[in-house]
Short mmCIF file of C-alpha atoms in Angstrom, two decimals:
data_model
loop_
_atom_site.label_atom_id
_atom_site.label_comp_id
_atom_site.label_asym_id
_atom_site.label_seq_id
_atom_site.Cartn_x
_atom_site.Cartn_y
_atom_site.Cartn_z
CA MET A 5 221.61 46.11 20.19
CA PRO A 6 218.06 46.37 18.80
CA THR A 7 216.12 49.41 19.96
CA VAL A 8 212.46 49.96 20.68
CA LEU A 9 210.93 53.38 21.30
CA PHE A 10 207.61 54.09 22.98
CA ALA A 11 206.46 57.61 22.17
CA TRP A 12 203.26 59.27 23.28
CA ARG A 13 201.96 62.43 24.92
CA ARG A 14 201.10 60.94 28.32
CA THR A 15 203.50 60.34 31.19
CA PRO A 16 206.23 57.73 30.89
CA PRO A 17 206.43 54.99 33.54
CA PRO A 18 205.80 54.60 36.36
CA LEU A 19 203.24 57.35 37.04
CA LEU A 20 200.18 55.27 36.19
CA VAL A 21 196.67 56.45 35.43
CA GLY A 22 194.94 53.53 33.73
CA GLY A 23 195.22 50.37 31.70
CA ALA A 24 196.99 51.95 28.72
CA GLU A 25 199.84 53.13 30.95
CA VAL A 26 200.26 49.72 32.60
CA THR A 27 200.08 47.83 29.30
CA GLN A 28 202.78 49.93 27.66
CA GLN A 29 205.03 49.92 30.72
CA LEU A 30 204.97 46.12 30.95
CA LEU A 31 205.61 45.77 27.22
CA ALA A 32 208.58 48.17 27.41
CA GLU A 33 209.98 46.27 30.39
CA GLU A 34 209.62 42.97 28.52
CA PHE A 35 211.66 44.36 25.63
CA ALA A 36 214.33 45.59 28.06
CA ALA A 37 214.48 42.21 29.81
CA ALA A 38 214.93 40.54 26.41
CA GLY A 39 218.07 42.59 25.70
CA TRP A 40 216.61 45.47 23.71
CA GLN A 41 217.48 49.09 24.33
CA ALA A 42 214.07 50.34 25.47
CA VAL A 43 213.40 54.09 25.40
CA TYR A 44 210.13 55.60 26.59
CA LEU A 45 209.32 59.18 25.54
CA GLY A 46 206.39 60.87 27.22
CA SER A 47 205.35 64.23 28.60
CA HIS A 48 205.09 65.52 32.16
CA GLN A 49 202.16 67.66 31.05
CA ALA A 50 198.77 65.99 30.65
CA PRO A 51 197.68 66.16 27.01
CA TRP A 52 194.06 66.90 27.91
CA ASN A 53 194.64 69.99 30.10
CA GLN A 54 198.41 70.67 30.09
CA ALA A 55 198.54 70.16 33.87
CA ASP A 56 202.16 69.77 34.97
CA GLN A 57 202.89 66.46 36.69
CA LEU A 58 206.59 67.05 37.37
CA PRO A 59 206.09 67.33 41.16
CA GLN A 60 204.26 63.99 41.29
CA ILE A 61 206.90 62.26 39.16
CA ARG A 62 209.75 63.65 41.24
CA ALA A 63 208.01 62.67 44.48
CA PHE A 64 207.37 59.13 43.22
CA LEU A 65 210.95 58.65 42.05
CA ASP A 66 212.31 60.06 45.32
CA SER A 67 210.10 57.75 47.36
CA HIS A 68 211.48 54.77 45.43
CA GLY A 69 215.10 55.89 45.59
CA THR A 70 215.29 56.36 41.82
CA PRO A 71 217.83 58.98 40.65
CA TYR A 72 216.93 61.32 37.81
CA GLU A 73 218.37 64.14 35.76
CA GLU A 74 216.47 67.33 35.01
CA SER A 75 217.47 70.08 32.61
CA HIS A 76 215.53 72.68 30.64
CA GLY A 77 212.18 71.04 31.43
CA VAL A 78 213.33 67.52 30.50
CA LEU A 79 213.27 64.81 33.17
CA ARG A 80 215.18 61.57 32.54
CA TYR A 81 215.58 58.41 34.62
CA TRP A 82 215.70 54.63 34.41
CA TRP A 83 212.82 52.45 35.54
CA ASN A 84 213.06 48.64 35.42
CA GLY A 85 215.58 48.76 32.60
CA VAL A 86 213.70 51.35 30.53
CA ASP A 87 215.22 54.73 29.65
CA CYS A 88 212.37 57.14 30.48
CA ILE A 89 212.15 60.72 29.23
CA ALA A 90 209.47 63.26 30.16
CA VAL A 91 209.33 66.52 28.19
CA PRO A 92 206.89 69.43 27.91
CA GLN A 93 204.09 68.82 25.41
CA GLU A 94 205.50 71.41 23.00
CA GLN A 95 208.80 69.51 22.85
CA THR A 96 207.36 66.06 22.07
CA ALA A 97 207.80 66.29 18.30
CA SER A 98 211.35 67.65 18.49
CA ALA A 99 212.32 65.07 21.12
CA LEU A 100 210.96 62.31 18.89
CA ARG A 101 212.87 63.68 15.92
CA SER A 102 216.09 63.65 17.95
CA LEU A 103 215.51 60.09 19.17
CA LEU A 104 214.70 58.81 15.68
CA SER A 105 218.01 60.26 14.48
CA GLN A 106 220.20 59.18 17.38
CA ALA A 107 218.69 55.96 18.72
CA ARG A 108 217.53 54.80 15.28
CA PRO A 109 214.83 52.55 16.75
CA ASP A 110 213.79 49.38 14.97
CA ILE A 111 210.23 49.71 16.28
CA VAL A 112 208.20 52.69 17.47
CA PHE A 113 205.03 52.17 19.51
CA THR A 114 202.60 55.05 19.87
CA SER A 115 199.00 55.56 20.95
CA GLN A 116 196.34 57.83 22.43
CA GLU A 117 196.25 61.63 22.16
CA GLY A 118 198.06 63.05 19.13
CA ALA A 119 199.42 59.64 18.14
CA ALA A 120 198.57 60.04 14.44
CA ASP A 121 201.08 62.90 14.12
CA LEU A 122 203.74 60.89 15.96
CA ALA A 123 203.12 57.90 13.68
CA VAL A 124 203.50 60.07 10.57
CA GLN A 125 206.76 61.45 11.94
CA ALA A 126 208.19 58.01 12.82
CA ARG A 127 206.95 55.98 9.83
CA PRO A 128 209.82 56.81 7.43
CA ALA A 129 212.43 55.84 10.02
CA ALA A 130 211.11 52.69 11.72
CA LEU A 131 208.40 50.07 11.85
CA VAL A 132 205.52 51.87 13.58
CA ALA A 133 202.85 50.15 15.67
CA GLY A 134 199.81 51.97 16.98
CA ILE A 135 198.34 50.34 20.08
CA LEU A 136 194.54 50.50 20.00
CA HIS A 137 193.65 50.70 23.67
CA SER A 138 189.93 51.35 23.19
CA VAL A 139 187.25 52.02 20.60
CA SER A 140 186.99 55.68 21.52
CA LYS A 141 188.13 58.48 19.22
CA THR A 142 191.29 58.72 21.29
CA GLY A 143 191.89 54.98 21.36
CA LEU A 144 191.61 54.60 17.59
CA GLY A 145 193.07 58.02 16.81
CA VAL A 146 196.48 56.69 15.76
CA LEU A 147 195.07 55.00 12.66
CA PRO A 148 194.85 58.16 10.47
CA GLY A 149 198.64 58.35 10.88
CA ARG A 150 198.87 55.05 8.97
CA PRO A 151 201.09 53.05 11.31
CA HIS A 152 202.37 49.82 9.79
CA TYR A 153 200.40 47.89 12.44
CA GLY A 154 197.31 48.62 14.48
CA LEU A 155 197.54 46.38 17.54
CA ALA A 156 194.13 45.95 19.15
CA VAL A 157 194.08 44.91 22.81
CA SER A 158 191.12 42.58 22.20
CA GLU A 159 189.11 40.91 19.46
CA PHE A 160 186.33 43.36 20.27
CA VAL A 161 188.59 46.33 19.48
CA ARG A 162 189.91 44.71 16.30
CA ARG A 163 186.38 44.19 15.02
CA ARG A 164 185.46 47.80 15.71
CA ALA A 165 188.64 49.35 14.29
CA PRO A 166 188.20 50.79 10.78
CA GLN A 167 190.27 49.25 8.02
CA THR A 168 193.01 51.67 7.03
CA ASP A 169 195.18 51.56 3.92
CA ARG A 170 198.72 50.36 4.59
CA THR A 171 197.92 49.38 8.20
CA ARG A 172 197.68 45.75 9.26
CA LEU A 173 195.22 45.15 12.09
CA ALA A 174 196.00 42.40 14.59
CA VAL A 175 195.18 41.47 18.18
CA LEU A 176 197.83 41.77 20.86
CA HIS A 177 196.28 41.15 24.25
CA PRO A 178 197.82 43.27 27.01
CA PRO A 179 200.78 41.78 28.88
CA PHE A 180 200.31 40.67 32.47
CA ALA A 181 202.88 39.81 35.09
CA GLN A 182 202.53 36.65 37.11
CA PRO A 183 201.63 37.72 40.65
CA ARG A 184 204.36 37.61 43.23
CA GLN A 185 203.92 35.32 46.16
CA GLY A 186 202.60 37.52 48.92
CA PRO A 187 201.73 36.69 52.50
CA SER A 188 198.80 34.34 52.84
CA VAL A 189 195.73 36.25 53.93
CA PRO A 190 192.20 34.99 54.49
CA ARG A 191 189.66 36.21 51.99
CA SER A 192 187.05 38.50 53.41
CA MET A 193 183.44 38.42 52.28
CA SER A 194 183.90 41.91 50.86
CA VAL A 195 183.57 42.57 47.13
CA LEU A 196 185.89 44.87 45.25
CA MET A 197 185.47 47.53 42.58
CA VAL A 198 188.22 49.63 41.00
CA ASN A 199 187.57 53.10 39.58
CA PRO A 200 184.03 53.80 40.86
CA ILE A 201 182.99 56.50 38.39
CA PRO A 202 179.86 56.78 36.20
CA ALA A 203 181.48 55.33 33.05
CA LYS A 204 182.52 52.26 35.04
CA GLY A 205 179.07 51.72 36.52
CA SER A 206 178.97 53.73 39.73
CA ASP A 207 175.23 54.42 39.31
CA LEU A 208 174.48 50.69 39.56
CA LEU A 209 177.03 50.40 42.35
CA HIS A 210 175.13 52.92 44.48
CA GLN A 211 172.00 50.83 44.06
CA LEU A 212 173.82 47.63 45.01
CA ILE A 213 175.28 49.21 48.12
CA ARG A 214 171.77 50.18 49.26
CA VAL A 215 170.10 46.88 48.28
CA LEU A 216 172.79 44.80 50.04
CA PRO A 217 173.31 46.59 53.38
CA GLN A 218 174.96 43.47 54.91
CA GLN A 219 177.44 43.17 52.05
CA HIS A 220 180.70 45.07 52.45
CA PHE A 221 182.20 46.86 49.43
CA THR A 222 185.79 47.99 48.96
CA LEU A 223 186.18 50.74 46.35
CA VAL A 224 189.56 51.76 44.93
CA GLU A 225 190.18 55.25 43.54
CA GLY A 226 190.80 55.25 39.79
CA TRP A 227 190.78 58.15 37.36
CA TRP A 228 189.70 60.62 40.03
CA ASN A 229 188.73 60.71 43.69
CA THR A 230 185.03 59.95 44.31
CA VAL A 231 185.26 59.26 48.05
CA ASP A 232 182.70 61.97 48.92
CA GLN A 233 180.04 60.17 46.87
CA PHE A 234 180.32 57.05 49.05
CA ALA A 235 181.15 58.54 52.46
CA ALA A 236 177.62 58.11 53.83
CA TYR A 237 177.53 54.32 53.38
CA PRO A 238 178.45 52.28 56.47
CA ASN A 239 179.19 49.19 54.34
CA VAL A 240 181.82 50.86 52.13
CA THR A 241 185.57 51.27 52.52
CA TYR A 242 187.18 53.67 50.04
CA VAL A 243 190.87 53.13 49.26
CA PRO A 244 193.01 55.91 47.72
CA ARG A 245 194.79 55.10 44.45
CA VAL A 246 197.46 52.47 44.99
CA TYR A 247 200.36 51.35 42.81
CA ASP A 248 199.96 47.66 43.63
CA VAL A 249 196.41 46.32 43.90
CA SER A 250 197.58 42.72 44.45
CA PRO A 251 196.90 42.65 48.23
CA LEU A 252 193.31 43.75 47.58
CA TYR A 253 192.80 41.13 44.86
CA ARG A 254 194.06 38.41 47.21
CA SER A 255 191.85 39.44 50.11
CA HIS A 256 188.49 39.87 48.32
CA ARG A 257 186.09 37.28 47.04
CA LEU A 258 184.71 39.02 43.96
CA LEU A 259 185.52 41.85 41.58
CA LEU A 260 182.63 43.90 40.18
CA VAL A 261 182.88 45.32 36.64
CA PRO A 262 179.48 46.95 35.95
CA SER A 263 180.79 49.23 33.19
CA ALA A 264 178.30 51.48 31.44
CA VAL A 265 180.68 51.89 28.48
CA GLU A 266 182.27 49.47 26.04
CA ASP A 267 185.52 48.75 27.82
CA ALA A 268 188.16 47.34 25.50
CA PHE A 269 189.73 44.68 27.75
CA PRO A 270 189.72 45.65 31.44
CA ARG A 271 193.08 44.80 32.98
CA VAL A 272 191.59 44.49 36.45
CA ILE A 273 189.62 41.39 35.43
CA VAL A 274 192.71 39.39 34.46
CA GLU A 275 194.80 40.82 37.31
CA ALA A 276 192.19 39.74 39.85
CA ALA A 277 191.79 36.34 38.20
CA LEU A 278 195.53 35.68 38.46
CA HIS A 279 194.98 35.89 42.22
CA GLY A 280 192.00 33.53 42.05
CA THR A 281 189.41 36.30 42.30
CA PRO A 282 186.57 35.95 39.76
CA SER A 283 184.61 38.84 38.28
CA ILE A 284 180.98 39.70 37.69
CA GLY A 285 180.71 41.99 34.69
CA THR A 286 178.42 43.21 31.95
CA ASN A 287 178.46 41.88 28.40
CA ARG A 288 179.69 45.22 27.05
CA GLY A 289 182.74 45.55 24.85
CA GLY A 290 185.67 43.29 25.66
CA ILE A 291 184.52 42.44 29.19
CA PRO A 292 183.24 38.93 28.28
CA GLU A 293 186.52 38.27 26.46
CA ALA A 294 188.50 39.18 29.58
CA ILE A 295 186.28 37.15 31.95
CA GLY A 296 186.02 34.02 29.81
CA ALA A 297 184.93 31.03 31.89
CA GLY A 298 186.28 32.55 35.08
CA GLY A 299 183.32 34.58 36.24
CA VAL A 300 179.76 35.71 35.59
CA VAL A 301 178.69 37.82 32.60
CA LEU A 302 175.34 39.59 32.93
CA PRO A 303 173.42 41.26 30.09
CA ARG A 304 173.70 45.02 29.94
CA SER A 305 169.97 45.17 30.62
CA ALA A 306 170.34 43.36 33.96
CA GLY A 307 168.99 45.37 36.86
CA VAL A 308 170.19 45.74 40.40
CA GLN A 309 168.34 42.64 41.60
CA ALA A 310 170.08 40.40 39.05
CA TRP A 311 173.42 41.78 40.17
CA ALA A 312 172.56 41.29 43.83
CA ASP A 313 171.53 37.69 43.17
CA ALA A 314 174.76 37.03 41.27
CA ILE A 315 176.82 38.36 44.18
CA ARG A 316 174.91 36.21 46.68
CA THR A 317 174.97 32.96 44.70
CA ALA A 318 178.39 32.98 42.98
CA ASP A 319 180.25 29.69 43.53
CA LEU A 320 183.47 31.32 44.58
CA ASN A 321 185.66 28.22 44.88
CA THR A 322 184.80 26.92 41.42
CA LEU A 323 184.84 30.31 39.74
CA GLY A 324 188.08 31.32 41.44
CA GLU A 325 189.95 28.29 40.12
CA GLN A 326 188.44 28.69 36.65
CA ALA A 327 189.42 32.36 36.66
CA ARG A 328 193.00 31.53 37.63
CA ARG A 329 193.36 28.94 34.86
CA TYR A 330 191.86 31.22 32.20
CA ALA A 331 193.98 34.21 33.22
CA ALA A 332 197.18 32.16 33.15
CA GLY A 333 196.93 32.16 29.35
CA PHE A 334 197.39 35.95 29.34
CA ALA A 335 200.38 35.97 31.72
CA ARG A 336 202.96 35.00 29.14
CA PRO A 337 205.55 36.90 27.09
CA ARG A 338 204.23 39.07 24.26
CA LEU A 339 207.44 39.31 22.24
CA PRO A 340 206.86 35.91 20.56
CA ASP A 341 203.45 37.18 19.41
CA LEU A 342 205.08 40.31 17.99
CA GLU A 343 207.79 38.28 16.27
CA ALA A 344 205.10 36.13 14.65
CA LEU A 345 203.59 39.34 13.26
CA GLY A 346 206.92 40.42 11.78
CA PHE A 347 208.36 42.62 14.53
CA THR A 348 212.07 41.88 14.22
CA PRO A 349 215.11 44.15 14.57
CA ARG A 350 216.81 45.42 11.44
CA ARG A 351 220.34 44.30 10.62
CA ARG A 352 222.48 47.37 11.03
CA ARG A 353 225.96 48.44 11.97
CA PRO A 354 226.41 50.57 15.10
CA ARG A 355 226.94 54.25 14.34
CA PRO A 356 229.36 56.08 16.67
CA ASP A 357 228.12 59.19 18.40
CA ARG A 358 230.14 62.37 18.75
CA ALA A 359 232.07 60.90 21.68
CA GLY A 360 233.04 57.87 19.63
CA ARG A 361 230.67 55.51 21.44
CA SER A 362 228.32 53.17 19.66
CA THR A 363 224.72 54.37 19.78
CA SER A 364 223.69 50.76 20.27
CA ALA A 365 225.41 50.83 23.65
CA ALA A 366 224.99 54.43 24.74
CA GLY A 367 221.68 56.09 25.52
CA PRO A 368 220.57 58.67 22.95
CA ARG A 369 220.84 62.36 23.74
CA LEU A 370 218.10 64.92 23.29
CA GLN A 371 219.04 68.02 21.34
#
C-alpha cells in the first residue's frame, strides 16, 4: 500500500484554525479514499506560543464519538480514514524520524512554521512537497529546506515564490468538497463575512456597517474572537467559530472579502460560490483568482461608498449562478494533478515489523 505522510508543527485534523488546515485535511482524506495509507503528524502545542490544545482536541473527539489513544504526551486517533498523531513540539523531529523509518512514506507534505527543517529531515527518505499556503515568511518558509516540489495554492503565490535550487514550483489549487445537499432555506438579505479582523478588512467593515444601517451583516469568528468590537451595532449578528459554514453560505446573499493583506487564495470565496453565493472582494493577492467571473472585484483603493454601492447593486441571481459554475472547476480530485506532476508511489516490497506484520498494512508505531 502506498503511503503519504503530512508532517507539520500545527494541529492535525480536525481541529481547524484556517485555510491551511482545511486544505491539508481534505488532501489527506483524498489520499486515504484513494487507497493510500495516510498519516498526519502534527503537534497539540501551537508553534507560535506553545499553548497546549490537548483539552480542545479531546473535547472535539469526544463530542464526535471518536476514540483515541493517549500515552506519554502523544495523542493518536483516526479521522475520516487518516491516521492522526499529535505530539509535543519538542517531539516533532523524533516522531518524524520514527515515521520515516517505519511507515517509509512515498510522499511527505510539509508547510508553515519550522517546515524547512522537516523538509531537510524527510528529503533523503521520500519525495517531499512543501505546500505554499501564502506569500508570508511563514507561508514560503519551507523553501529553504529544498523540498522537491513547492506547491503554490494559486498563480499569485507561484509568481511571488522565490526560485530555489532543486525545487520545482507548481500550482496546486486547494481541494474543495462538493457541498452536501442540505435543507432548502430561503436566502436572507444579510451579507456574510468570515474572520472579521484587521488583516481581513475589519476597518472597512466597521465603516460599511455604519453607512448601511438598513443592511444586516452576519460575522463569523475566525482566528480570534472579536465580538466585543461589533456588539454595539444593531444590524450585526456575530456567530462563534463553527466547523461547518455551509448553512450560512446557503442562507446569505453575498460574501464580503475586503482583505487588507495579500491573501493567497481565500477558501471562503470558493466554498460560498459552491453554494451559489457570490463574493465582493478586493483585487489584492489571489482574491481575483478565487472570485473569477463569479463576483465583484474592487480596486484596493475603493472607499466605503464604492463598497456600499456594490452591495446595493449586485445582480445576485446572475452572479450566484456564475459563481457556482466557476467554483465547480475547483471541486474536483487533486490526485490526478499531483500524478501529472510526478507524484507516484515507489515500487517496494512490504517490510515486516517486529510482530511479523507488513508495514504496508499496519499503522506505524512511534518510538
